[in-house]
PDB file of C-alpha atoms in Angstrom:
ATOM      1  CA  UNK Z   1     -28.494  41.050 -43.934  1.00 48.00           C
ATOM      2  CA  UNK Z   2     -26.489  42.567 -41.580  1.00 51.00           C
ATOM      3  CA  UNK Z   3     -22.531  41.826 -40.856  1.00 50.00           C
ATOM      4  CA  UNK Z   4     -23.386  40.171 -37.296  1.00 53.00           C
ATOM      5  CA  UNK Z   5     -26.006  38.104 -38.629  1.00 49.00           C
ATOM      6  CA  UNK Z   6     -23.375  36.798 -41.314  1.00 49.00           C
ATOM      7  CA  UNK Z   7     -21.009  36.440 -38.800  1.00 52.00           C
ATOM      8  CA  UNK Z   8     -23.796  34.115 -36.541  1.00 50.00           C
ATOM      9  CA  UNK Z   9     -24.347  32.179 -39.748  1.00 62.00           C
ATOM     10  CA  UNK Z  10     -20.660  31.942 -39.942  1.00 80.00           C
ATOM     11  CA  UNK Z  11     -20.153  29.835 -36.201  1.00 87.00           C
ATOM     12  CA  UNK Z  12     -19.694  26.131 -35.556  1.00 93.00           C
ATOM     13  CA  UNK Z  13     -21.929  24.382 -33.736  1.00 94.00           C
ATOM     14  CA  UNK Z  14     -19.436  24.922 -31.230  1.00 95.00           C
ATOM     15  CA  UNK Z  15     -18.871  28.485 -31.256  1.00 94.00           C
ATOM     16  CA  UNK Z  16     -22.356  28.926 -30.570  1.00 94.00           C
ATOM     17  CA  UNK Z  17     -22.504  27.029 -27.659  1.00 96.00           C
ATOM     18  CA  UNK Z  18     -19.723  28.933 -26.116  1.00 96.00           C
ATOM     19  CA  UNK Z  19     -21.916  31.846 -26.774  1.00 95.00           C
ATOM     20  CA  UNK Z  20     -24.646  30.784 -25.285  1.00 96.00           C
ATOM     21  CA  UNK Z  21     -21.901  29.343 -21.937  1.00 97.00           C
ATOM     22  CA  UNK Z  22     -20.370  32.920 -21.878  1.00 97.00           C
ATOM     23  CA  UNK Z  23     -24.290  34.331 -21.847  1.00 96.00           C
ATOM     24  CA  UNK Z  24     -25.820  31.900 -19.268  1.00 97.00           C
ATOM     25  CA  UNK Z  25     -22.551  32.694 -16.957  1.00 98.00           C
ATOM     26  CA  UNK Z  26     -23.377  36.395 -17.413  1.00 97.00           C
ATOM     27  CA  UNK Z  27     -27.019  35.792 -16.910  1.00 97.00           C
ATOM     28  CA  UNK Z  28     -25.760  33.621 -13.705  1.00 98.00           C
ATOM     29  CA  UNK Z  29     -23.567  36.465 -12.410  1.00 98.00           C
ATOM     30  CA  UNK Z  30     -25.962  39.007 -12.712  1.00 97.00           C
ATOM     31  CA  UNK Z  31     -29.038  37.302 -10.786  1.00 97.00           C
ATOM     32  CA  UNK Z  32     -26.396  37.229  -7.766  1.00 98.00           C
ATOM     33  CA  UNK Z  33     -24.991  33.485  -8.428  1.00 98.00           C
ATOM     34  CA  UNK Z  34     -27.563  32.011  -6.965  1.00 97.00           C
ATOM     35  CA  UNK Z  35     -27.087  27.942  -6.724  1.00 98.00           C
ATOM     36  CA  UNK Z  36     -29.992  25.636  -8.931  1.00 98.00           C
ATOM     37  CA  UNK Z  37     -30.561  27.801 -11.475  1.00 97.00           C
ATOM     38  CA  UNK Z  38     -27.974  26.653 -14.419  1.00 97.00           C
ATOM     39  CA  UNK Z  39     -30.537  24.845 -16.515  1.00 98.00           C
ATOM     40  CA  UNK Z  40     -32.956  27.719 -16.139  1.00 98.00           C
ATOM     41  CA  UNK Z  41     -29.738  30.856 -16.741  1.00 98.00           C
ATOM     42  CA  UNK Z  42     -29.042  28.192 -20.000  1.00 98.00           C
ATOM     43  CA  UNK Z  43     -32.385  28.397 -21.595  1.00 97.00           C
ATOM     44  CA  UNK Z  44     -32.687  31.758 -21.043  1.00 97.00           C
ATOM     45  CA  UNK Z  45     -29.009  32.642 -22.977  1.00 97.00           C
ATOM     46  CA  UNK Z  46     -30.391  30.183 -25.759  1.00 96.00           C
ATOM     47  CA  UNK Z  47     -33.684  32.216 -26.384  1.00 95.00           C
ATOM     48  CA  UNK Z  48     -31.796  35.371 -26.018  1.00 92.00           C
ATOM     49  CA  UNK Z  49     -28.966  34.611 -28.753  1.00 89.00           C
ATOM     50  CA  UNK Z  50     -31.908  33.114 -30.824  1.00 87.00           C
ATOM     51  CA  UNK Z  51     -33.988  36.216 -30.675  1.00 83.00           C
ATOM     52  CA  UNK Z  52     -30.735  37.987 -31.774  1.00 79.00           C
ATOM     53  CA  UNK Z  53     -30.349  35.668 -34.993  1.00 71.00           C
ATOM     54  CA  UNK Z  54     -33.703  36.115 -36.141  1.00 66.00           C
ATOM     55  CA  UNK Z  55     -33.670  40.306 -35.293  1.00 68.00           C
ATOM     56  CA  UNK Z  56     -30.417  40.063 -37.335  1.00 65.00           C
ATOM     57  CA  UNK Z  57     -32.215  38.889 -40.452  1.00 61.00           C
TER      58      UNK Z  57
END
């Protein structure tokens, strides 16, 4: 096991969330900020951090 995929083990419930806020805002910023499209930049930060956690493994 890798160190970041003890480290993703390692967050809180909230810590993870934040990651997945700071990813979806980055996600966001990149597309152009375009307005409607928080749900959809969300889900797409969530899959992305979970692909992560399972490559990590």
């Amino acid at each position: 096991m890798s160190n970041d995929a003890i480290e993703r083990d390692a967050l809180t419930p909230e810590q993870r969330e934040e990651q997945i806020r700071l990813a979806a805002y980055f996600i966001w910023k990149a597309n152009g900020e375009p307005e409607g499209t928080a749900e959809e930049d969300w889900l797409q930060a969530e899959e992305a951090f979970a692909e992560e956690s399972v490559e990590a493994v």
